[in-house]
N, CA, C and O atoms as a DFTB+ gen file, in Angstrom:
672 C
 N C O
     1  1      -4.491     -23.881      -7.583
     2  2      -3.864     -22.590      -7.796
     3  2      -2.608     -22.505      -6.920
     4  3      -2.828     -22.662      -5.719
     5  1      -1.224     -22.270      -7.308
     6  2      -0.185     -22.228      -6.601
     7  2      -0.659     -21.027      -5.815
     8  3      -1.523     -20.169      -5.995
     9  1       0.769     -21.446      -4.309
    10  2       0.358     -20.098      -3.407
    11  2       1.247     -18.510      -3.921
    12  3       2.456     -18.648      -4.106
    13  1       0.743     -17.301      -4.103
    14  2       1.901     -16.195      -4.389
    15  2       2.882     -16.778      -3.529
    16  3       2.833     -17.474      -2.515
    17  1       3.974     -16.186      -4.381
    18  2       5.377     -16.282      -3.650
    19  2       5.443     -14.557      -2.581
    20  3       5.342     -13.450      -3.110
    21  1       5.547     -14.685      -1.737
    22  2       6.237     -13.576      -0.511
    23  2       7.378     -13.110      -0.620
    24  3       8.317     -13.897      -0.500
    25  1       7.633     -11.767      -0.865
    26  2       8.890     -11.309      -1.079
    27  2       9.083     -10.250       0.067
    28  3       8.045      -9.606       0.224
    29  1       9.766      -9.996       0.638
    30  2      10.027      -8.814       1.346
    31  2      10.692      -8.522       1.008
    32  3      11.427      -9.376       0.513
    33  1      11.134      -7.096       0.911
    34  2      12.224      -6.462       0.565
    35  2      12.227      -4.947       1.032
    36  3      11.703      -4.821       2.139
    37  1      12.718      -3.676       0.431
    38  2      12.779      -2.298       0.746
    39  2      12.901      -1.893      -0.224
    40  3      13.393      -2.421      -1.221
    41  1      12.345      -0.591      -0.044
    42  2      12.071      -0.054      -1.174
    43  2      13.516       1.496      -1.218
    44  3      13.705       2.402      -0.406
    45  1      14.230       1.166      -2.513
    46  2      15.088       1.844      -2.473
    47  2      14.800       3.443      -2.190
    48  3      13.654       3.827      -2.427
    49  1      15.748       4.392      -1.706
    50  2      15.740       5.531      -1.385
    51  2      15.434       6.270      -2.884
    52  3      15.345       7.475      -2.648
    53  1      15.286       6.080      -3.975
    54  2      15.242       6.328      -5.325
    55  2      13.617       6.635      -5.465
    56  3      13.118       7.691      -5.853
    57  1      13.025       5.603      -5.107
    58  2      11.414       5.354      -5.131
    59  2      11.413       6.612      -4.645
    60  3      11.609       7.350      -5.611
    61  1      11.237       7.570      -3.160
    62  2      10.906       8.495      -3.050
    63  2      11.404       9.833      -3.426
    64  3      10.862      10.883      -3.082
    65  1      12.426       9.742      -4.125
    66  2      12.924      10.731      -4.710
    67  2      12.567      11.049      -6.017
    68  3      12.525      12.183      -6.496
    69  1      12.360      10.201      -6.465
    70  2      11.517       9.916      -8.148
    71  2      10.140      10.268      -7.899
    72  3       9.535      10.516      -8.942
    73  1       9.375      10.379      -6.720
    74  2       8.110      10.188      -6.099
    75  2       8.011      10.765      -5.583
    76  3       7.211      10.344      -4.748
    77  1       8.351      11.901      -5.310
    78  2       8.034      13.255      -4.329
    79  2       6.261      13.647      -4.736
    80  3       5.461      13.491      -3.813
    81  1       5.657      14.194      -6.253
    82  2       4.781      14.266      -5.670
    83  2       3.469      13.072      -5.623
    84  3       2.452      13.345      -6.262
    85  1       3.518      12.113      -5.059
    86  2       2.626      11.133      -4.800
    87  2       2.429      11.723      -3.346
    88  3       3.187      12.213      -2.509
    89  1       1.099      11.464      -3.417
    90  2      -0.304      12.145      -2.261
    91  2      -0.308      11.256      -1.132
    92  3      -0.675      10.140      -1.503
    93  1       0.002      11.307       0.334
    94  2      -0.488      10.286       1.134
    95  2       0.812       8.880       1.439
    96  3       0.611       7.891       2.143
    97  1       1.740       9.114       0.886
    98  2       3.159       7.889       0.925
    99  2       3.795       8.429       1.808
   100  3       4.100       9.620       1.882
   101  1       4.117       7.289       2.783
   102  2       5.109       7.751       4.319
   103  2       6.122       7.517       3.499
   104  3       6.366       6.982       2.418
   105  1       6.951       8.449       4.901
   106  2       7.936       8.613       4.409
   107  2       8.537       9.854       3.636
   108  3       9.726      10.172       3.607
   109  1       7.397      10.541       2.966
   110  2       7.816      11.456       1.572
   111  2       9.667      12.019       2.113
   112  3      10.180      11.784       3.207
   113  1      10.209      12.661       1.119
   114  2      11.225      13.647       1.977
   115  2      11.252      14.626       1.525
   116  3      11.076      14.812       0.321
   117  1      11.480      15.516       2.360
   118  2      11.487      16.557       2.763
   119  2      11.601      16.810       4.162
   120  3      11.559      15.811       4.880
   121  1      11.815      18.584       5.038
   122  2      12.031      18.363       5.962
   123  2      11.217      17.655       7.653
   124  3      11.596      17.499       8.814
   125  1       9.914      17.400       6.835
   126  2       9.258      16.781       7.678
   127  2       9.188      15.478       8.333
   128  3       9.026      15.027       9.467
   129  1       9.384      15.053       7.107
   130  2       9.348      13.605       6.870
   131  2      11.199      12.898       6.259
   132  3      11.458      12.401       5.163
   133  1      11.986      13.084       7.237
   134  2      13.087      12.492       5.859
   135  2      13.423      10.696       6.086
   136  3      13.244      10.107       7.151
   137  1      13.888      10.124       4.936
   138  2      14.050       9.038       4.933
   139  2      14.383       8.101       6.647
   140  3      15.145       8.535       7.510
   141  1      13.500       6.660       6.763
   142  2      14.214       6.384       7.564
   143  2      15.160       5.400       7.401
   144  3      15.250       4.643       6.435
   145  1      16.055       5.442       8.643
   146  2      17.667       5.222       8.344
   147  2      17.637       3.757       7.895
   148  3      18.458       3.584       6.995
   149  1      16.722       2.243       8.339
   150  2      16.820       1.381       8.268
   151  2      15.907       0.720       7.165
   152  3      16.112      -0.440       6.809
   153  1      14.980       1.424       6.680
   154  2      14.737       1.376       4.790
   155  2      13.288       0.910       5.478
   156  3      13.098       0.724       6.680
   157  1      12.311       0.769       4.388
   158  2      11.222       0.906       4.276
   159  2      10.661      -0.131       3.868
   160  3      10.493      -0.094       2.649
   161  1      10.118      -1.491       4.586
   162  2      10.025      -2.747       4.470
   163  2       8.558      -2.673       3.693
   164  3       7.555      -2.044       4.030
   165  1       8.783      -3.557       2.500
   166  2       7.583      -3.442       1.829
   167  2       7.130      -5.064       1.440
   168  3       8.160      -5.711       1.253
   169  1       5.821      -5.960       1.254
   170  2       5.649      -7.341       0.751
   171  2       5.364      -6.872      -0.637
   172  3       4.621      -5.894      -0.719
   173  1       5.770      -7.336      -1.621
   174  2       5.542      -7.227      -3.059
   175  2       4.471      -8.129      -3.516
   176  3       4.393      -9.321      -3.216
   177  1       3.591      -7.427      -4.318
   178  2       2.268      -8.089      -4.973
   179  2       1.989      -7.730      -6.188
   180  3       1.895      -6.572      -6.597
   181  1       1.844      -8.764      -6.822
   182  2       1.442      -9.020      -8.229
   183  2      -0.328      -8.601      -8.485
   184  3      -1.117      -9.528      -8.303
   185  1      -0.771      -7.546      -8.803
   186  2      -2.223      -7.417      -9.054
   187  2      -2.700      -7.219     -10.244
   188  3      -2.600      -6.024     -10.523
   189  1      -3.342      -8.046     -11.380
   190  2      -3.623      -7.281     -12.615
   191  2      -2.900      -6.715     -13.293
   192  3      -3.412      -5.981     -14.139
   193  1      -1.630      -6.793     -13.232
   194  2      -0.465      -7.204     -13.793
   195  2       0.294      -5.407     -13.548
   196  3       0.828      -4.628     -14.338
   197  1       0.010      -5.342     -12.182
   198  2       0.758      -4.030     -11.555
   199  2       1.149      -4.781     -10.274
   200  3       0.654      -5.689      -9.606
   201  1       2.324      -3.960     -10.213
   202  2       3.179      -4.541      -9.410
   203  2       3.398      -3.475      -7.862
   204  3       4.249      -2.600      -7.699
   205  1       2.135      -4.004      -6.721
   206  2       2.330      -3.260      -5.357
   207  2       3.473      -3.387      -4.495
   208  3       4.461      -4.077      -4.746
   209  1       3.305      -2.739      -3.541
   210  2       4.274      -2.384      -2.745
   211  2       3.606      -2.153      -1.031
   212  3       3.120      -1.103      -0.611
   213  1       3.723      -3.144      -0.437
   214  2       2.435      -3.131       0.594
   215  2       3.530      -2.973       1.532
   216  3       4.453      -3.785       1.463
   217  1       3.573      -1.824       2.610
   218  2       4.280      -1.830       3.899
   219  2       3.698      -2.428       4.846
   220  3       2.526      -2.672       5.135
   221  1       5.530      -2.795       5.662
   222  2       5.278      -3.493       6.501
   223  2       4.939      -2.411       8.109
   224  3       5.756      -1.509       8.292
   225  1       4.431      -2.474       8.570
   226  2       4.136      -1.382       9.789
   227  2       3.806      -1.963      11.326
   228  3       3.141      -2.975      11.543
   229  1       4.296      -1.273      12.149
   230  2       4.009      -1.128      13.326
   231  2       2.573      -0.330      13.785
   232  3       2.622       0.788      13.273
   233  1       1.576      -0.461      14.401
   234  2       0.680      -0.244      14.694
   235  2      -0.300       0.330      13.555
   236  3      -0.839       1.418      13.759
   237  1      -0.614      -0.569      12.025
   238  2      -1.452       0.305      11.703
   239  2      -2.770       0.864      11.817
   240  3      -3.584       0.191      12.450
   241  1      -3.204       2.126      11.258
   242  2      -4.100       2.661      11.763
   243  2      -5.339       2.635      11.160
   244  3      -5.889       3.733      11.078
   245  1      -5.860       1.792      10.765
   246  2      -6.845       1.186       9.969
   247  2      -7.327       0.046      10.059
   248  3      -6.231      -0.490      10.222
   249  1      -8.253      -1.067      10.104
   250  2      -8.407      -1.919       9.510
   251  2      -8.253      -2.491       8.341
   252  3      -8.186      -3.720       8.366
   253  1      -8.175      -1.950       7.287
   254  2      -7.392      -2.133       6.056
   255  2      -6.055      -2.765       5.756
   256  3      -5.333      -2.434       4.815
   257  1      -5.767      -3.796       6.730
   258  2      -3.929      -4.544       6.976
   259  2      -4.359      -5.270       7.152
   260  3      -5.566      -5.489       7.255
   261  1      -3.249      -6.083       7.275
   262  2      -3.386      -7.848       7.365
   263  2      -2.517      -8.149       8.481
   264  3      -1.301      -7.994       8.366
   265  1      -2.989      -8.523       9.444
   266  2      -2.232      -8.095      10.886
   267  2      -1.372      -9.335      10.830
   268  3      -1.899     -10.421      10.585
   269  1       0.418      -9.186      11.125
   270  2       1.208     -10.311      11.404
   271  2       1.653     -11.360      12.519
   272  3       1.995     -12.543      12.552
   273  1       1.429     -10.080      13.613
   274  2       1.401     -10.209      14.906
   275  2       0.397      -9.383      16.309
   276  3       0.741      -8.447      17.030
   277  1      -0.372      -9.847      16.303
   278  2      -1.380      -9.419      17.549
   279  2      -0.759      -8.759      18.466
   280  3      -1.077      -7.581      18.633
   281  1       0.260      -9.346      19.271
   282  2       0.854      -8.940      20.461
   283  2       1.510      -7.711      20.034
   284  3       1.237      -6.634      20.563
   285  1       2.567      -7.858      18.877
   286  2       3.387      -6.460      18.341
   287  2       2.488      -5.411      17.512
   288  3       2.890      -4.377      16.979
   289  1       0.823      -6.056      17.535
   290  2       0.363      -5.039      16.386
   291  2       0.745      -4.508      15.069
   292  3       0.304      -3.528      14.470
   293  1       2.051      -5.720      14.599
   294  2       2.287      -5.025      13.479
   295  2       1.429      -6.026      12.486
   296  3       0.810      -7.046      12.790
   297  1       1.632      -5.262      10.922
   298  2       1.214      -5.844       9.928
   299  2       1.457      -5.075       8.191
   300  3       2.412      -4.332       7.966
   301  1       0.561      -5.384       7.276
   302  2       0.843      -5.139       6.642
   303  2      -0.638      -3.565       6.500
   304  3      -1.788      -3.633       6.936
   305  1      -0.181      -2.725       5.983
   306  2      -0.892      -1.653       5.595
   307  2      -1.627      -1.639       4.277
   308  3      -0.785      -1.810       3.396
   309  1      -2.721      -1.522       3.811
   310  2      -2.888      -1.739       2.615
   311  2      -2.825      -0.330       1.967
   312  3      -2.417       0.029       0.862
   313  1      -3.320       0.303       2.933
   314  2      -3.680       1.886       2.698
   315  2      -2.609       2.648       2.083
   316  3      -2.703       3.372       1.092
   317  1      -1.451       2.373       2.872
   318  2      -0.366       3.260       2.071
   319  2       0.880       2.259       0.792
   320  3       2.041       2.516       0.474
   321  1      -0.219       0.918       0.285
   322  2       0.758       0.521      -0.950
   323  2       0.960       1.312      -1.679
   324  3       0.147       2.215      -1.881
   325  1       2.413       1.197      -2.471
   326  2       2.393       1.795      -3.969
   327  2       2.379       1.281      -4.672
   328  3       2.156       0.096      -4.428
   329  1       2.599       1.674      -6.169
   330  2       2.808       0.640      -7.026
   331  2       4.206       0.808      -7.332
   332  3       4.739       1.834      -6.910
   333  1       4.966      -0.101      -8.057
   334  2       6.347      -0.231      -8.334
   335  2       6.006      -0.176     -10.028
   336  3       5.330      -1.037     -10.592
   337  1       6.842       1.464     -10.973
   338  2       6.763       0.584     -12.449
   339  2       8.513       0.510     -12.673
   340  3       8.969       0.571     -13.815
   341  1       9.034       0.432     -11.982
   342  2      10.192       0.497     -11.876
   343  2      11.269      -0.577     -10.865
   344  3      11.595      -0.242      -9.726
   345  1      11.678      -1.745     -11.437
   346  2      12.430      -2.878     -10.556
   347  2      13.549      -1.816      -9.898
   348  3      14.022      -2.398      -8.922
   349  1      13.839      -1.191      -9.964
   350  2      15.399      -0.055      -9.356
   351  2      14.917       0.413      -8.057
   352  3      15.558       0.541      -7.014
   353  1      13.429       0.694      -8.338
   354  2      12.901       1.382      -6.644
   355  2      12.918       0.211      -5.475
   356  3      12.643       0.347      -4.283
   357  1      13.193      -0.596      -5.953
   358  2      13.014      -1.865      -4.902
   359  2      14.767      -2.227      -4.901
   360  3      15.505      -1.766      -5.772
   361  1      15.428      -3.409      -3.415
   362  2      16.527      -3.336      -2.956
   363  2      16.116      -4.399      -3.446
   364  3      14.959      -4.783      -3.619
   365  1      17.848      -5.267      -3.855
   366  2      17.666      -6.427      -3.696
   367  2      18.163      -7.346      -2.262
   368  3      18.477      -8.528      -2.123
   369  1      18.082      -6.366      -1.447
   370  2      18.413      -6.744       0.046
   371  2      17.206      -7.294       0.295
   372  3      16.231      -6.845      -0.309
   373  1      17.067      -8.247       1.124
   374  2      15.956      -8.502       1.557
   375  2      15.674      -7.757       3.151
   376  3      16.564      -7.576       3.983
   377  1      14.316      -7.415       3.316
   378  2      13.817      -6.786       4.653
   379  2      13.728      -7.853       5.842
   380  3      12.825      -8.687       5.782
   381  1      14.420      -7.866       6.679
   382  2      14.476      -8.695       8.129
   383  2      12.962      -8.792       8.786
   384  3      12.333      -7.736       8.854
   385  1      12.409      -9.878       9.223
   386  2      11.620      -9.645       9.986
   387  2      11.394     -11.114      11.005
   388  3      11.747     -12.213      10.578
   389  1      10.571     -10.892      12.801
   390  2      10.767     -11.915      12.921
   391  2      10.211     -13.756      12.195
   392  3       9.153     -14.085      11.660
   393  1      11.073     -14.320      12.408
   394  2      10.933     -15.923      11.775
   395  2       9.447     -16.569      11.528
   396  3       8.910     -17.000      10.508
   397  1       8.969     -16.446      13.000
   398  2       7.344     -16.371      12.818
   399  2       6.245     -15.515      12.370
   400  3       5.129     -15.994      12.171
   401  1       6.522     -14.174      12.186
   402  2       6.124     -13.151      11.403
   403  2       5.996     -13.928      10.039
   404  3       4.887     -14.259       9.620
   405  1       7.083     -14.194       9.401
   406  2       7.396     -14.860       7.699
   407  2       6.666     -15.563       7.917
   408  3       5.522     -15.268       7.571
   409  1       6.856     -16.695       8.509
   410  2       6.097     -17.960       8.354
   411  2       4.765     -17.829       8.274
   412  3       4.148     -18.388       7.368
   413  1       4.224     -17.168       9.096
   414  2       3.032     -16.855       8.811
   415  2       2.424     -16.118       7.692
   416  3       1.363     -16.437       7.156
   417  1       3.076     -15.225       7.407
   418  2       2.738     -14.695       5.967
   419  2       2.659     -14.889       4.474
   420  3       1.898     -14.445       3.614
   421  1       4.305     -16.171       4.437
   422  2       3.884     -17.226       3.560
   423  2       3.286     -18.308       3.800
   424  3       3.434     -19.070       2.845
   425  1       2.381     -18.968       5.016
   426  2       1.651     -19.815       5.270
   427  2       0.438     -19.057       4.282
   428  3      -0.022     -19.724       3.355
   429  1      -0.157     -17.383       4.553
   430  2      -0.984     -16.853       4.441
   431  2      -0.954     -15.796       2.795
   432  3      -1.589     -14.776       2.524
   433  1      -0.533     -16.123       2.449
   434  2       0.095     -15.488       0.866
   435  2      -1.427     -15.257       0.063
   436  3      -1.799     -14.175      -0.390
   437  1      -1.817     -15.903       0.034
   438  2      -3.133     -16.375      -0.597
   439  2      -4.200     -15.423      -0.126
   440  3      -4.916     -14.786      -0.899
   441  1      -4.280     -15.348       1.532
   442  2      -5.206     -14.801       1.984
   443  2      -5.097     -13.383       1.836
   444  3      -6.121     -12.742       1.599
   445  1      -3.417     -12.510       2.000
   446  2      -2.857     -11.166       2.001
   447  2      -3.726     -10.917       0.479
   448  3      -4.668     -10.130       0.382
   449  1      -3.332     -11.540      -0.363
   450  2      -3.510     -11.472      -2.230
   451  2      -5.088     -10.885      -2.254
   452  3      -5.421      -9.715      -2.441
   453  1      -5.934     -12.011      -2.018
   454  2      -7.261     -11.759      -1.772
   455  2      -7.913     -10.393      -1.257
   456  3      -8.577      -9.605      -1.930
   457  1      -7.558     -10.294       0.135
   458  2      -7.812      -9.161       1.112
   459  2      -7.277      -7.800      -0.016
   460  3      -7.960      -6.905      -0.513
   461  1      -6.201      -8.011      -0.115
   462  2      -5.731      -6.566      -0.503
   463  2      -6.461      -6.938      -1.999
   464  3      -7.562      -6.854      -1.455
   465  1      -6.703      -7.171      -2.971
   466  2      -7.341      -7.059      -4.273
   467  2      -9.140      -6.820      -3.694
   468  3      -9.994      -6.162      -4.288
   469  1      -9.317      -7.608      -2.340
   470  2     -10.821      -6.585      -2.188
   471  2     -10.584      -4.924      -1.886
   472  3     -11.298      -3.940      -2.078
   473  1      -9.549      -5.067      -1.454
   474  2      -9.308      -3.320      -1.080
   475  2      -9.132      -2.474      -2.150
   476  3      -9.539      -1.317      -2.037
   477  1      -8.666      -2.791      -3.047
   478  2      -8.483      -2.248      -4.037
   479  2      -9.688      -2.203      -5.309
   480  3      -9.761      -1.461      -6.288
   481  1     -10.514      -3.233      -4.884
   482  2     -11.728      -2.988      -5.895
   483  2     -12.576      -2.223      -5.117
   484  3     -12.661      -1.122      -5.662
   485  1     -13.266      -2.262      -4.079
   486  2     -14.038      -1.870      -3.123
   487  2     -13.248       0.182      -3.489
   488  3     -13.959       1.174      -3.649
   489  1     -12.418       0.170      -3.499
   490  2     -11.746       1.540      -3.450
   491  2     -12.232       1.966      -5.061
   492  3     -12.857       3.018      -5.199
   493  1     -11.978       1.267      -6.050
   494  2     -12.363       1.413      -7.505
   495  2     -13.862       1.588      -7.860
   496  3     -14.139       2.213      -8.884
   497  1     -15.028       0.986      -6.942
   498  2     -16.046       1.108      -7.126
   499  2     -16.635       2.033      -6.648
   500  3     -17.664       2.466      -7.166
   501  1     -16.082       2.563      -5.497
   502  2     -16.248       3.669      -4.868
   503  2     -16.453       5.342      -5.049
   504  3     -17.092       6.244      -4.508
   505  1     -15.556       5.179      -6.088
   506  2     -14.452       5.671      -7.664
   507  2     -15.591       6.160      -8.068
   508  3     -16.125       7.219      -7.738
   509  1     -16.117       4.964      -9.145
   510  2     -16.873       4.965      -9.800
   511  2     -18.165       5.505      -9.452
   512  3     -18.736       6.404     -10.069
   513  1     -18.779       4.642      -7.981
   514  2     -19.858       5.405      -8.171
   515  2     -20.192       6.354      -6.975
   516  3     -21.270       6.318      -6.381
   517  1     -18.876       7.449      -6.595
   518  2     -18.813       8.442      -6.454
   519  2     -19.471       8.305      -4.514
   520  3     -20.064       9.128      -3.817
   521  1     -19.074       7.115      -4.275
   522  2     -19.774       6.789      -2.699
   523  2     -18.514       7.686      -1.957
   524  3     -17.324       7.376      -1.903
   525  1     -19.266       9.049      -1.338
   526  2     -18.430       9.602      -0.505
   527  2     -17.886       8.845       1.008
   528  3     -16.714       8.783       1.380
   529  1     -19.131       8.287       1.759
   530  2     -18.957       7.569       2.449
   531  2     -17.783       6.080       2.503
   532  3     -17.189       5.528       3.428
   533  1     -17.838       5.895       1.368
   534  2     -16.466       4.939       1.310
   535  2     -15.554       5.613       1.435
   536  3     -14.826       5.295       2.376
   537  1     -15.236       6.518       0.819
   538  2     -13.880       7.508      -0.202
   539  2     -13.479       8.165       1.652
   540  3     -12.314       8.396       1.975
   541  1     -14.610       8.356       2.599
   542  2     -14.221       9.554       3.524
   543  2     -13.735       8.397       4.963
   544  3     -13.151       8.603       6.027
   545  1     -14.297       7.221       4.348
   546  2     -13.837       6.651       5.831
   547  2     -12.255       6.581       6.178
   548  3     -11.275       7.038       5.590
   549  1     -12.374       5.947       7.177
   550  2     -10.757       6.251       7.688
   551  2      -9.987       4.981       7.046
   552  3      -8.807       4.971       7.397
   553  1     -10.348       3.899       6.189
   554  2     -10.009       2.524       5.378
   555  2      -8.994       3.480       4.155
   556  3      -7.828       3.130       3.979
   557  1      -9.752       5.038       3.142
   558  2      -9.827       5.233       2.179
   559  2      -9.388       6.858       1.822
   560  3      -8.951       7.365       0.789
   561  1      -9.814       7.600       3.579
   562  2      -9.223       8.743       3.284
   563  2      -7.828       9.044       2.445
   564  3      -7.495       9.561       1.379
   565  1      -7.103       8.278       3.804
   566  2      -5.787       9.124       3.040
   567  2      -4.829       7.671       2.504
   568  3      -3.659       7.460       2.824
   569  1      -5.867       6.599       1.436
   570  2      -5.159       6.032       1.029
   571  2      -4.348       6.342      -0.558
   572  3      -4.812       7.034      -1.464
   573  1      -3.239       5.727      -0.559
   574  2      -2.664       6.147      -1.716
   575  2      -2.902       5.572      -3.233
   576  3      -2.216       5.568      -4.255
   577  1      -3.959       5.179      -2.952
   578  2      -4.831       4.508      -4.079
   579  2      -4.978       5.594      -5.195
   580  3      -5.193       5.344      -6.381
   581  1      -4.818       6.957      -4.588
   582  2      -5.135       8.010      -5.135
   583  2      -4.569       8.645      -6.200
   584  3      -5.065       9.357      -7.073
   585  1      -3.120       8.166      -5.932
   586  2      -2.337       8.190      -7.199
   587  2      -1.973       7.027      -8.170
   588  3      -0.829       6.865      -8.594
   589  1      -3.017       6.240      -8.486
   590  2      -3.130       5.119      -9.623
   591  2      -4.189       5.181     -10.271
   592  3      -4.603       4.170     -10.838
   593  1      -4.734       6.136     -10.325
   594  2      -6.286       6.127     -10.539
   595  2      -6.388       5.698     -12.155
   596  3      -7.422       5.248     -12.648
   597  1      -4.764       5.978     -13.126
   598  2      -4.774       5.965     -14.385
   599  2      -4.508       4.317     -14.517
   600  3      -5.011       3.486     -15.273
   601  1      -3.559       4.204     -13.515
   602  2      -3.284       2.438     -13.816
   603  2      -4.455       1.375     -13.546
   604  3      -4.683       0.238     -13.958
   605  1      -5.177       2.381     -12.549
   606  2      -6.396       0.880     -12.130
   607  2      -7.544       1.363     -13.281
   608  3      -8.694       1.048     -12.973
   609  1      -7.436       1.863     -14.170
   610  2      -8.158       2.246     -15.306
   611  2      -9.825       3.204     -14.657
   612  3     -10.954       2.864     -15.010
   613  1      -9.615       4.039     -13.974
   614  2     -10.362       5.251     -13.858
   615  2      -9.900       6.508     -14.167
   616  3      -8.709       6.791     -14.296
   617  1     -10.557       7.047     -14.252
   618  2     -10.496       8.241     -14.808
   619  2     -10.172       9.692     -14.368
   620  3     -10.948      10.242     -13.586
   621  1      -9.197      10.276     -14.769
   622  2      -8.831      11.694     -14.390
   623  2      -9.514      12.390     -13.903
   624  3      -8.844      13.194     -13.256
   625  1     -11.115      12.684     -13.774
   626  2     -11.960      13.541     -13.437
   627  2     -12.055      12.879     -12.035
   628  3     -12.160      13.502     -10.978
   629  1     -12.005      11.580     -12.169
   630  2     -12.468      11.011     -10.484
   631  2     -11.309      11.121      -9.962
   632  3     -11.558      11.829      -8.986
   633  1     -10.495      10.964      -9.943
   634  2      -9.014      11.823      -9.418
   635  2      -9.535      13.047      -8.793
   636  3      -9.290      13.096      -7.588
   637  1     -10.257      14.163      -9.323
   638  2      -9.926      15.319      -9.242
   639  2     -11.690      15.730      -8.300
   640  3     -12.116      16.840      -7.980
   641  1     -12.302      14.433      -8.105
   642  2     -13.438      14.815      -7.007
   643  2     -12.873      14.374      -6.164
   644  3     -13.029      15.068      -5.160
   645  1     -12.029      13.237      -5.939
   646  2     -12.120      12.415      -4.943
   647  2     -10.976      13.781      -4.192
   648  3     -11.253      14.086      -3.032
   649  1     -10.285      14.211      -4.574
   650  2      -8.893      15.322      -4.283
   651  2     -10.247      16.213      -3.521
   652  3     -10.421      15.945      -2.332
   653  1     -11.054      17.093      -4.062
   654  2     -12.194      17.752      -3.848
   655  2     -13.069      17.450      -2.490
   656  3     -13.480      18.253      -1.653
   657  1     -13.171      16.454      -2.534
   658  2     -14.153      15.449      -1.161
   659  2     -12.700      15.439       0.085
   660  3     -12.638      15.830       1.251
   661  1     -11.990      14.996      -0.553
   662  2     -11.073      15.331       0.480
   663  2     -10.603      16.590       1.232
   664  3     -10.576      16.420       2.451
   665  1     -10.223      17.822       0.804
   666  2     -10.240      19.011       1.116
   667  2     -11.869      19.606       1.577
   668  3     -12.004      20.829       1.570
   669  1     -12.373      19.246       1.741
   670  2     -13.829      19.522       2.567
   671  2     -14.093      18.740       3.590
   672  3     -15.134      18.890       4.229
């Protein structure tokens, strides 16, 4: 099996403007949150033929990432991917990061792919069979899984408990 190819890139200022109301995405703008100045480093992933958007982050707050660097604590977030249906929301700049950071991540392409497609089923089954205890942990609370619920092929009503479980 070839290894995914690793893309970094940013996700254009368009994505969140087109995307205002998606639930749980840093960043949103408005006056709380407004764009930051040096763009929004994202690894691009091919899943089931939707196309994520996994940030790159400084200290995330979950176990749910794929850590790049120990010492800097950064990594990748799984929690707050999006999906991309749109090539325009993405730069064709590429996102800077350090040399050994990359290397390691396309050494590890394979493993990111894996990890994050368990996150994303584990989140779908959850879905399904209505496990609050998954849905409430801190992996799933406030992930943005929440707004694909139509693309990962579940259903509108589970949208609208899982919204429900959350506000309680």
């Amino acid at each position: 099996m070839p290894k995914p190819k690793i893309k970094i890139l940013k996700l254009n200022p368009c994505f969140f403007h087109e995307n205002q109301h998606l639930q749980d995405v840093l960043d949103k703008v408005n006056d709380r949150y407004p764009i930051k100045e040096r763009g929004y480093g994202v690894v691009t992933l091919q899943l089931n033929h939707l196309l994520f958007a996994i940030p790159l982050r400084s200290h995330p707050k979950t176990k749910s990432c794929f850590v790049l660097n120990p010492q800097k604590k950064s990594g990748l977030d799984f929690t707050k991917a999006v999906l991309i249906t749109d090539k325009a929301h993405l730069s064709d700049v590429p996102f800077m990061i350090p040399r050994a950071e990359y290397d390691f991540l396309e050494k590890n392409s394979h493993r990111v792919t894996v990890k994050f497609e368990k996150y994303v089923t584990k989140y779908c089954r959850a879905v399904e069979k209505e496990d609050i205890n998954i849905l409430q942990s801190p992996d799933y609370r406030f992930s943005t899984l929440i707004n694909y619920h139509k693309a990962l092929g579940l259903s509108r009503r589970s949208k609208q408990r899982v919204l429900a479980e959350r506000s309680s």
